[in-house]
Amino acid sequence: MRKISLLGATGSIGRSTLDVLRRHKDEFELCAAACGSDTHGMLAIVREFRPKMVALYNQKSALELSKILAGEGIKTEVLSSEQGVCECAIAPGKDGITLCAIVGSAGLPSALAAVKNGITVALANKEALVMSGRLFFDEARAHNSRVLPVDSEHSAIFQCLPSECQDTIGFCDLNKAGVSQILLTGSGGPFLKLPLEDLAKVTPKQAVSHPVWSMGPKISTDSATMMNKGLEFIEARYLFNAPDHMIKVLIHPQSVIHSMVSYKDGAVMAQIGRPDMRTPIARALFYPDRADAGVEPFDFTRAPSMQFMDPDFKRYPCLKLAMQASLEGQGATTALNAANEVAVDAFLSGRIGYPDIASVVSDVLSSERPGTVYTLDEIMQADRAAREAARKAVEERAC
Ligand code: NDP
Ligand code: MG
């Protein structure tokens, strides 16, 4: 049995992963799980899977869970704080796998801890790469850790690349593999057709109602602004060692194709399937094999007709900001990510309007000029400075 640790176990990706694990109880042992503060979500996981250890970042929630478990006579060890989450990240050991699905920058320390311990990492937490891409892959190479993408577009690209590239993720030679372009597709979110002047009136409820995917509130808002595609642009750059000019963002509202790779001879490889995260999760967990993920087969006779278009940066200024930050480097992408997290949080709690998300991020990027950003300390310092600047920008706009 292969050991697996699930970080972000109570979230949307966490639940989809548990569903895949339930179908393969003889192949995987859930040895550790971590979340933020959802005591009851974690309690249900412990009762069902009996992991050796769990961590809740929030100390009060961790204490509450340990009391309940003691009352039920369950021996699972309950840890807390970032250190506890990092211990869960390394629990599977070198032959195991850690699935990183904590949302936002909070997921970086534990993902890095897994990589530094030579563990295979199935990575959903794209923010970790946006913040630390170069360091992340340098550490992965130094410690012989394999990184497998879980984000659906990156899983699609991974599947469309030859095995030499799959085996050298982070350092692959796309030119040698004959690749001419990576085509990163996105649905365009719920406001693809909304008149531009109506964007100012958009509510959090409308923003999190994604037309195709069912996801957590932060990534759903990022999908509406297409910041998600911007973060994925940066993620693709690091995962596939791709220069910016080799990645093209394409809007594809039906989300039938999950991304494509275009080759020099004119061939285009596409990965097609239902929009269900269990497919890319299973691809990473069972790699290089394939296994049942509980996903219905794709029915071509009932598929919608497919459309493709270039993104309009007036509608999606966040995408443009992310692509610019990508050109500037890790200091700018870290600042972009931090500012976006603060702005999305302020939007979801009703403090700023929808168009303010892009303007807060833009203000922070034009004011913050971090120097060299490579080590974890430098990244966290750039992250803190950008958050501070973003909070000020939010205050100036607060409704
Ligand atoms: P959710 O908001 O649904 O879940 C987030 C998870 O992170 C929860 O388990 C939450 O715990 C946990 N968490 C939050 N803060 C901390 C912390 N400080 N320490 C430990 N755990 C913490 O998010 P999603 O599942 O939607 O997304 C997770 C990641 O996967 C994101 O990076 C996202 O971009 C990426 N992703 C998601 C996709 C999707 O379809 N949902 C698709 C592709 C990528 P708690 O419940 O206790 O708050
Ligand atoms: Mg994605």
Short mmCIF file of C-alpha atoms and ligand atoms in Angstrom, two decimals:
data_model
loop_
_atom_site.label_atom_id
_atom_site.label_comp_id
_atom_site.label_asym_id
_atom_site.label_seq_id
_atom_site.Cartn_x
_atom_site.Cartn_y
_atom_site.Cartn_z
CA MET A 1 0.00 0.00 0.00
CA ARG A 2 1.31 3.44 -0.90
CA LYS A 3 1.16 6.07 1.83
CA ILE A 4 -0.53 9.36 1.02
CA SER A 5 -0.83 12.62 2.91
CA LEU A 6 -3.64 15.00 1.95
CA LEU A 7 -3.12 18.68 2.70
CA GLY A 8 -6.29 20.75 2.32
CA ALA A 9 -8.32 17.59 2.99
CA THR A 10 -11.57 19.39 3.85
CA GLY A 11 -11.65 21.56 0.70
CA SER A 12 -13.00 21.00 -2.79
CA ILE A 13 -9.87 19.21 -4.10
CA GLY A 14 -9.54 17.40 -0.77
CA ARG A 15 -13.08 15.98 -1.07
CA SER A 16 -12.52 14.89 -4.69
CA THR A 17 -9.27 13.19 -3.64
CA LEU A 18 -11.00 11.34 -0.80
CA ASP A 19 -13.57 10.14 -3.32
CA VAL A 20 -10.79 8.67 -5.50
CA LEU A 21 -9.12 7.10 -2.43
CA ARG A 22 -12.42 5.50 -1.37
CA ARG A 23 -12.42 3.60 -4.67
CA HIS A 24 -8.87 2.34 -4.07
CA LYS A 25 -8.65 1.45 -0.40
CA ASP A 26 -6.31 -1.47 -1.14
CA GLU A 27 -3.81 0.71 -2.95
CA PHE A 28 -3.50 3.80 -0.74
CA GLU A 29 -3.24 4.34 2.97
CA LEU A 30 -4.19 7.88 4.05
CA CYS A 31 -1.45 8.32 6.65
CA ALA A 32 -1.89 12.05 7.28
CA ALA A 33 -4.29 14.89 6.53
CA ALA A 34 -4.29 18.63 7.19
CA CYS A 35 -6.71 21.54 7.04
CA GLY A 36 -7.16 25.04 8.44
CA SER A 37 -9.90 25.02 11.08
CA ASP A 38 -12.70 22.68 9.99
CA THR A 39 -12.88 20.45 13.08
CA HIS A 40 -15.98 18.55 11.98
CA GLY A 41 -14.80 18.04 8.40
CA MET A 42 -11.56 16.57 9.75
CA LEU A 43 -13.42 14.49 12.34
CA ALA A 44 -15.40 12.78 9.57
CA ILE A 45 -12.15 12.05 7.68
CA VAL A 46 -10.48 10.60 10.80
CA ARG A 47 -13.48 8.39 11.57
CA GLU A 48 -13.51 7.01 8.04
CA PHE A 49 -9.79 6.72 7.14
CA ARG A 50 -8.06 6.52 10.57
CA PRO A 51 -4.85 8.38 9.55
CA LYS A 52 -1.87 8.18 11.95
CA MET A 53 -1.77 11.97 12.24
CA VAL A 54 -3.73 15.05 11.28
CA ALA A 55 -2.98 18.75 11.59
CA LEU A 56 -5.29 21.71 11.92
CA TYR A 57 -3.53 25.02 11.45
CA ASN A 58 -5.85 26.66 13.96
CA GLN A 59 -4.83 25.66 17.49
CA LYS A 60 -8.31 25.96 19.02
CA SER A 61 -9.78 23.70 16.35
CA ALA A 62 -6.95 21.19 16.86
CA LEU A 63 -7.62 21.10 20.60
CA GLU A 64 -11.35 20.66 20.01
CA LEU A 65 -10.69 17.73 17.65
CA SER A 66 -8.26 16.00 20.03
CA LYS A 67 -10.86 16.15 22.81
CA ILE A 68 -13.54 14.58 20.61
CA LEU A 69 -11.13 11.85 19.42
CA ALA A 70 -10.02 11.07 22.98
CA GLY A 71 -13.71 10.68 23.91
CA GLU A 72 -14.18 8.21 21.05
CA GLY A 73 -10.97 6.30 21.86
CA ILE A 74 -9.42 7.09 18.45
CA LYS A 75 -5.59 7.22 18.60
CA THR A 76 -4.91 9.59 15.66
CA GLU A 77 -2.33 12.18 16.72
CA VAL A 78 -3.59 15.77 16.34
CA LEU A 79 -1.01 18.46 15.55
CA SER A 80 -1.48 22.17 14.97
CA SER A 81 0.11 25.31 13.47
CA GLU A 82 2.28 25.45 10.37
CA GLN A 83 4.78 23.07 11.92
CA GLY A 84 2.08 20.43 12.36
CA VAL A 85 0.94 20.87 8.76
CA CYS A 86 4.58 20.47 7.60
CA GLU A 87 4.92 17.28 9.66
CA CYS A 88 1.90 15.89 7.85
CA ALA A 89 3.49 16.91 4.54
CA ILE A 90 6.51 14.67 5.15
CA ALA A 91 4.63 11.80 6.85
CA PRO A 92 4.41 9.48 3.77
CA GLY A 93 8.22 9.19 3.44
CA LYS A 94 10.19 8.85 0.20
CA ASP A 95 8.01 6.09 -1.29
CA GLY A 96 4.80 7.98 -0.56
CA ILE A 97 2.97 10.89 -2.08
CA THR A 98 1.72 14.20 -0.68
CA LEU A 99 -1.19 15.91 -2.37
CA CYS A 100 -0.91 19.66 -1.77
CA ALA A 101 -4.35 21.29 -1.94
CA ILE A 102 -4.20 24.01 0.69
CA VAL A 103 -5.55 27.23 -0.78
CA GLY A 104 -3.25 30.22 -1.34
CA SER A 105 0.16 31.14 0.01
CA ALA A 106 -0.60 29.18 3.21
CA GLY A 107 0.21 26.05 1.19
CA LEU A 108 3.79 26.99 0.29
CA PRO A 109 5.76 25.95 3.43
CA SER A 110 4.24 22.46 3.55
CA ALA A 111 4.62 21.86 -0.20
CA LEU A 112 8.28 22.90 0.03
CA ALA A 113 8.77 20.67 3.07
CA ALA A 114 7.51 17.66 1.10
CA VAL A 115 9.80 18.46 -1.83
CA LYS A 116 12.84 18.94 0.44
CA ASN A 117 12.19 15.48 1.90
CA GLY A 118 12.26 13.82 -1.50
CA ILE A 119 8.55 12.94 -1.45
CA THR A 120 6.49 12.81 -4.63
CA VAL A 121 4.28 15.88 -4.68
CA ALA A 122 0.91 16.02 -6.46
CA LEU A 123 0.47 19.76 -6.68
CA ALA A 124 -2.91 21.50 -6.82
CA ASN A 125 -1.79 24.58 -4.87
CA LYS A 126 -0.73 26.74 -7.85
CA GLU A 127 0.03 29.72 -5.59
CA ALA A 128 3.07 27.80 -4.26
CA LEU A 129 4.65 27.82 -7.73
CA VAL A 130 3.61 31.40 -8.47
CA MET A 131 5.53 32.43 -5.36
CA SER A 132 8.51 30.10 -5.48
CA GLY A 133 8.69 28.38 -8.88
CA ARG A 134 12.48 28.55 -9.35
CA LEU A 135 13.31 27.58 -5.75
CA PHE A 136 10.63 24.86 -5.76
CA PHE A 137 12.11 23.03 -8.73
CA ASP A 138 15.72 23.56 -7.63
CA GLU A 139 14.80 21.89 -4.33
CA ALA A 140 12.87 19.14 -6.13
CA ARG A 141 15.91 18.36 -8.26
CA ALA A 142 18.33 18.53 -5.31
CA HIS A 143 16.20 16.13 -3.23
CA ASN A 144 15.01 13.87 -6.05
CA SER A 145 11.34 14.71 -5.54
CA ARG A 146 8.93 14.17 -8.43
CA VAL A 147 6.33 16.89 -8.95
CA LEU A 148 3.07 15.92 -10.67
CA PRO A 149 0.53 18.57 -11.67
CA VAL A 150 -3.07 18.32 -10.44
CA ASP A 151 -4.40 21.61 -11.83
CA SER A 152 -6.55 20.35 -14.71
CA GLU A 153 -4.91 22.43 -17.47
CA HIS A 154 -1.40 21.49 -16.36
CA SER A 155 -2.36 17.86 -16.04
CA ALA A 156 -3.69 18.10 -19.61
CA ILE A 157 -0.46 19.69 -20.89
CA PHE A 158 1.58 17.08 -18.98
CA GLN A 159 -0.44 14.32 -20.64
CA CYS A 160 0.08 15.87 -24.10
CA LEU A 161 3.87 16.01 -23.66
CA PRO A 162 6.26 13.11 -24.40
CA SER A 163 7.59 11.02 -21.50
CA GLU A 164 11.05 12.74 -21.60
CA CYS A 165 9.27 15.96 -20.62
CA GLN A 166 7.10 14.23 -18.00
CA ASP A 167 10.27 12.81 -16.44
CA THR A 168 12.06 16.16 -16.32
CA ILE A 169 9.22 18.36 -15.11
CA GLY A 170 10.51 21.79 -14.14
CA PHE A 171 13.52 21.45 -16.44
CA CYS A 172 12.14 19.90 -19.62
CA ASP A 173 13.48 20.89 -23.03
CA LEU A 174 10.36 21.80 -25.01
CA ASN A 175 12.40 22.73 -28.07
CA LYS A 176 14.05 19.32 -28.22
CA ALA A 177 10.61 17.72 -27.81
CA GLY A 178 9.45 19.61 -30.92
CA VAL A 179 6.90 21.74 -29.08
CA SER A 180 5.99 25.03 -30.70
CA GLN A 181 3.36 26.29 -28.25
CA ILE A 182 1.44 25.45 -25.10
CA LEU A 183 -2.24 26.36 -25.46
CA LEU A 184 -3.65 27.08 -22.02
CA THR A 185 -7.44 27.06 -22.16
CA GLY A 186 -9.93 28.67 -19.79
CA SER A 187 -13.71 28.95 -19.76
CA GLY A 188 -13.77 32.73 -19.31
CA GLY A 189 -15.82 32.33 -16.13
CA PRO A 190 -19.36 33.59 -15.43
CA PHE A 191 -18.85 37.11 -16.89
CA LEU A 192 -17.66 36.19 -20.37
CA LYS A 193 -20.67 37.83 -21.99
CA LEU A 194 -21.68 40.40 -19.37
CA PRO A 195 -21.65 43.97 -20.78
CA LEU A 196 -18.41 45.59 -19.56
CA GLU A 197 -20.27 48.43 -17.79
CA ASP A 198 -22.16 45.86 -15.64
CA LEU A 199 -18.95 44.41 -14.16
CA ALA A 200 -18.97 47.18 -11.52
CA LYS A 201 -22.23 45.75 -10.09
CA VAL A 202 -21.11 42.13 -9.84
CA THR A 203 -21.72 40.54 -6.39
CA PRO A 204 -19.59 37.88 -4.63
CA LYS A 205 -22.43 35.36 -5.09
CA GLN A 206 -22.41 35.90 -8.87
CA ALA A 207 -18.60 35.73 -8.99
CA VAL A 208 -18.37 32.35 -7.26
CA SER A 209 -21.02 30.74 -9.50
CA HIS A 210 -18.71 29.15 -12.03
CA PRO A 211 -20.53 27.92 -15.17
CA VAL A 212 -18.54 24.68 -15.49
CA TRP A 213 -16.42 23.79 -12.44
CA SER A 214 -17.45 23.49 -8.80
CA MET A 215 -14.57 24.85 -6.68
CA GLY A 216 -13.65 26.77 -3.50
CA PRO A 217 -14.58 30.50 -3.23
CA LYS A 218 -11.08 31.91 -3.82
CA ILE A 219 -10.33 30.02 -7.04
CA SER A 220 -13.91 30.62 -8.25
CA THR A 221 -13.41 34.39 -7.91
CA ASP A 222 -10.02 34.05 -9.61
CA SER A 223 -11.76 32.25 -12.47
CA ALA A 224 -14.24 35.12 -12.88
CA THR A 225 -11.44 37.71 -13.08
CA MET A 226 -9.22 35.27 -15.02
CA MET A 227 -6.51 35.88 -12.42
CA ASN A 228 -6.73 32.10 -12.16
CA LYS A 229 -5.55 31.82 -15.78
CA GLY A 230 -2.83 34.37 -15.00
CA LEU A 231 -1.63 32.28 -12.04
CA GLU A 232 -1.81 29.21 -14.28
CA PHE A 233 0.25 31.00 -16.93
CA ILE A 234 3.01 31.46 -14.33
CA GLU A 235 2.50 27.90 -13.05
CA ALA A 236 2.90 26.54 -16.61
CA ARG A 237 6.04 28.57 -17.12
CA TYR A 238 7.74 26.87 -14.17
CA LEU A 239 6.29 23.37 -14.56
CA PHE A 240 7.20 23.08 -18.22
CA ASN A 241 10.27 25.34 -18.23
CA ALA A 242 8.47 27.36 -20.91
CA PRO A 243 9.40 30.90 -21.92
CA ASP A 244 6.43 33.30 -21.76
CA HIS A 245 6.16 33.61 -25.55
CA MET A 246 5.53 29.84 -25.83
CA ILE A 247 2.35 29.96 -23.74
CA LYS A 248 -0.87 31.18 -25.31
CA VAL A 249 -4.09 31.68 -23.34
CA LEU A 250 -7.25 30.71 -25.21
CA ILE A 251 -10.82 31.13 -24.04
CA HIS A 252 -12.81 27.94 -24.59
CA PRO A 253 -16.18 28.37 -22.81
CA GLN A 254 -17.30 24.73 -23.04
CA SER A 255 -14.22 23.37 -21.17
CA VAL A 256 -14.27 20.17 -23.20
CA ILE A 257 -10.56 20.48 -24.01
CA HIS A 258 -8.52 21.04 -20.86
CA SER A 259 -5.43 22.39 -22.68
CA MET A 260 -3.26 21.53 -25.67
CA VAL A 261 0.29 21.25 -26.92
CA SER A 262 1.09 22.35 -30.44
CA TYR A 263 4.09 20.74 -32.18
CA LYS A 264 6.45 22.06 -34.87
CA ASP A 265 5.10 19.65 -37.51
CA GLY A 266 1.59 21.09 -37.17
CA ALA A 267 0.16 18.38 -34.90
CA VAL A 268 -1.84 19.55 -31.90
CA MET A 269 -2.37 17.20 -28.94
CA ALA A 270 -5.42 17.93 -26.77
CA GLN A 271 -6.66 16.29 -23.60
CA ILE A 272 -10.43 15.91 -23.50
CA GLY A 273 -12.72 14.80 -20.71
CA ARG A 274 -15.51 15.80 -18.38
CA PRO A 275 -14.78 18.80 -16.18
CA ASP A 276 -14.20 16.67 -13.09
CA MET A 277 -11.09 17.13 -10.93
CA ARG A 278 -11.04 13.43 -10.09
CA THR A 279 -9.44 12.80 -13.53
CA PRO A 280 -6.28 14.93 -12.97
CA ILE A 281 -6.15 13.80 -9.31
CA ALA A 282 -6.14 10.13 -10.36
CA ARG A 283 -3.59 10.89 -13.10
CA ALA A 284 -1.18 12.19 -10.45
CA LEU A 285 -1.90 9.55 -7.78
CA PHE A 286 -1.53 6.56 -10.08
CA TYR A 287 1.13 7.94 -12.43
CA PRO A 288 2.42 6.34 -14.66
CA ASP A 289 -0.60 4.00 -14.50
CA ARG A 290 -4.29 4.83 -14.97
CA ALA A 291 -7.13 3.86 -12.65
CA ASP A 292 -10.87 4.33 -12.25
CA ALA A 293 -11.59 7.82 -10.90
CA GLY A 294 -15.38 7.48 -10.86
CA VAL A 295 -15.69 9.82 -13.86
CA GLU A 296 -18.31 9.03 -16.51
CA PRO A 297 -16.86 8.38 -19.99
CA PHE A 298 -16.92 11.39 -22.31
CA ASP A 299 -19.76 11.15 -24.85
CA PHE A 300 -18.74 12.84 -28.12
CA THR A 301 -22.21 12.52 -29.61
CA ARG A 302 -23.57 14.77 -26.87
CA ALA A 303 -20.63 17.20 -26.73
CA PRO A 304 -21.41 20.89 -27.26
CA SER A 305 -19.91 22.60 -30.29
CA MET A 306 -16.61 24.11 -29.31
CA GLN A 307 -15.55 27.76 -29.49
CA PHE A 308 -12.14 29.35 -29.01
CA MET A 309 -11.26 33.04 -28.69
CA ASP A 310 -8.54 35.40 -27.52
CA PRO A 311 -9.07 36.93 -24.07
CA ASP A 312 -10.12 40.58 -23.96
CA PHE A 313 -7.83 42.36 -21.48
CA LYS A 314 -10.44 45.09 -20.88
CA ARG A 315 -12.70 42.41 -19.45
CA TYR A 316 -9.87 40.53 -17.74
CA PRO A 317 -7.25 43.09 -16.57
CA CYS A 318 -6.02 40.62 -13.91
CA LEU A 319 -4.83 38.25 -16.64
CA LYS A 320 -2.75 41.01 -18.21
CA LEU A 321 -1.28 41.96 -14.81
CA ALA A 322 -0.25 38.35 -14.18
CA MET A 323 1.37 38.02 -17.60
CA GLN A 324 3.32 41.25 -17.00
CA ALA A 325 4.41 40.04 -13.54
CA SER A 326 5.55 36.78 -15.10
CA LEU A 327 7.94 38.69 -17.35
CA GLU A 328 9.31 40.64 -14.38
CA GLY A 329 10.14 37.58 -12.25
CA GLN A 330 9.52 35.97 -8.88
CA GLY A 331 9.39 39.19 -6.83
CA ALA A 332 6.57 40.51 -9.02
CA THR A 333 4.66 37.20 -9.13
CA THR A 334 4.87 36.88 -5.33
CA ALA A 335 3.55 40.46 -4.94
CA LEU A 336 0.80 39.77 -7.50
CA ASN A 337 -0.33 36.67 -5.63
CA ALA A 338 -0.32 38.33 -2.20
CA ALA A 339 -2.19 41.42 -3.43
CA ASN A 340 -4.74 39.24 -5.18
CA GLU A 341 -5.38 37.16 -2.03
CA VAL A 342 -6.00 40.31 0.02
CA ALA A 343 -8.20 41.86 -2.70
CA VAL A 344 -10.28 38.71 -3.26
CA ASP A 345 -10.81 38.34 0.47
CA ALA A 346 -11.96 41.99 0.67
CA PHE A 347 -14.29 41.49 -2.31
CA LEU A 348 -15.81 38.27 -0.92
CA SER A 349 -16.49 39.98 2.42
CA GLY A 350 -18.18 42.91 0.67
CA ARG A 351 -15.55 45.56 1.45
CA ILE A 352 -14.57 46.39 -2.14
CA GLY A 353 -16.24 46.09 -5.54
CA TYR A 354 -15.40 43.59 -8.27
CA PRO A 355 -13.33 45.99 -10.47
CA ASP A 356 -11.32 46.97 -7.37
CA ILE A 357 -9.67 43.53 -7.34
CA ALA A 358 -7.67 44.41 -10.46
CA SER A 359 -7.00 47.99 -9.37
CA VAL A 360 -5.68 46.91 -5.93
CA VAL A 361 -3.34 44.39 -7.59
CA SER A 362 -2.24 46.97 -10.15
CA ASP A 363 -1.50 49.59 -7.44
CA VAL A 364 0.57 47.08 -5.47
CA LEU A 365 2.53 45.97 -8.52
CA SER A 366 3.37 49.52 -9.49
CA SER A 367 4.44 50.50 -5.97
CA GLU A 368 6.19 47.34 -4.74
CA ARG A 369 9.66 46.78 -6.18
CA PRO A 370 11.14 43.84 -4.30
CA GLY A 371 14.84 43.18 -4.98
CA THR A 372 16.12 39.64 -5.51
CA VAL A 373 13.47 37.13 -4.45
CA TYR A 374 14.62 33.52 -4.39
CA THR A 375 14.93 32.02 -0.89
CA LEU A 376 11.88 31.23 1.26
CA ASP A 377 12.78 34.16 3.56
CA GLU A 378 12.94 36.57 0.62
CA ILE A 379 9.65 35.23 -0.75
CA MET A 380 7.86 35.57 2.60
CA GLN A 381 9.25 39.11 3.02
CA ALA A 382 8.00 40.13 -0.44
CA ASP A 383 4.66 38.47 0.36
CA ARG A 384 4.29 40.42 3.64
CA ALA A 385 5.23 43.77 2.05
CA ALA A 386 2.74 43.26 -0.79
CA ARG A 387 -0.03 42.27 1.64
CA GLU A 388 0.58 45.41 3.66
CA ALA A 389 0.42 47.58 0.53
CA ALA A 390 -2.72 45.74 -0.63
CA ARG A 391 -4.46 46.28 2.73
CA LYS A 392 -3.82 50.02 2.41
CA ALA A 393 -5.15 50.00 -1.16
CA VAL A 394 -8.27 48.15 0.06
CA GLU A 395 -8.84 50.72 2.84
CA GLU A 396 -8.73 53.54 0.28
CA ARG A 397 -11.50 51.84 -1.69
CA ALA A 398 -13.54 50.27 1.16
CA CYS A 399 -17.29 50.69 0.67
P1 NDP B 1 -11.02 25.20 -0.76
O1 NDP B 1 -11.21 26.60 -0.28
O2 NDP B 1 -12.21 24.40 -1.13
O3 NDP B 1 -10.18 24.35 0.33
C1 NDP B 1 -9.01 24.88 0.91
C2 NDP B 1 -8.39 23.88 1.85
O4 NDP B 1 -7.19 24.48 2.42
C3 NDP B 1 -9.28 23.51 3.02
O5 NDP B 1 -9.06 22.17 3.37
C4 NDP B 1 -8.78 24.45 4.13
O6 NDP B 1 -9.09 24.00 5.43
C5 NDP B 1 -7.29 24.38 3.85
N1 NDP B 1 -6.54 25.47 4.47
C6 NDP B 1 -6.75 26.79 4.39
N2 NDP B 1 -5.82 27.48 5.10
C7 NDP B 1 -5.00 26.55 5.64
C8 NDP B 1 -3.84 26.61 6.47
N3 NDP B 1 -3.33 27.76 6.89
N4 NDP B 1 -3.24 25.44 6.83
C9 NDP B 1 -3.74 24.25 6.43
N5 NDP B 1 -4.83 24.14 5.64
C10 NDP B 1 -5.45 25.27 5.25
O7 NDP B 1 -10.01 25.31 -1.98
P2 NDP B 1 -9.90 24.38 -3.29
O8 NDP B 1 -9.93 22.93 -2.89
O9 NDP B 1 -10.82 24.87 -4.33
O10 NDP B 1 -8.43 24.75 -3.82
C11 NDP B 1 -7.27 24.27 -3.17
C12 NDP B 1 -6.05 24.58 -4.04
O11 NDP B 1 -6.17 23.82 -5.25
C13 NDP B 1 -5.96 26.05 -4.48
O12 NDP B 1 -4.61 26.41 -4.54
C14 NDP B 1 -6.56 26.05 -5.87
O13 NDP B 1 -6.02 27.08 -6.68
C15 NDP B 1 -6.14 24.69 -6.38
N6 NDP B 1 -7.01 24.14 -7.42
C16 NDP B 1 -8.34 23.91 -7.14
C17 NDP B 1 -9.20 23.41 -8.12
C18 NDP B 1 -10.62 23.09 -7.81
O14 NDP B 1 -11.31 22.54 -8.68
N7 NDP B 1 -11.14 23.36 -6.64
C19 NDP B 1 -8.70 23.17 -9.50
C20 NDP B 1 -7.29 23.40 -9.66
C21 NDP B 1 -6.48 23.88 -8.66
P3 NDP B 1 -10.49 24.47 6.16
O15 NDP B 1 -11.57 23.73 5.46
O16 NDP B 1 -10.29 24.04 7.56
O17 NDP B 1 -10.57 25.97 5.98
MG MG B 2 -7.02 25.05 -13.49
#
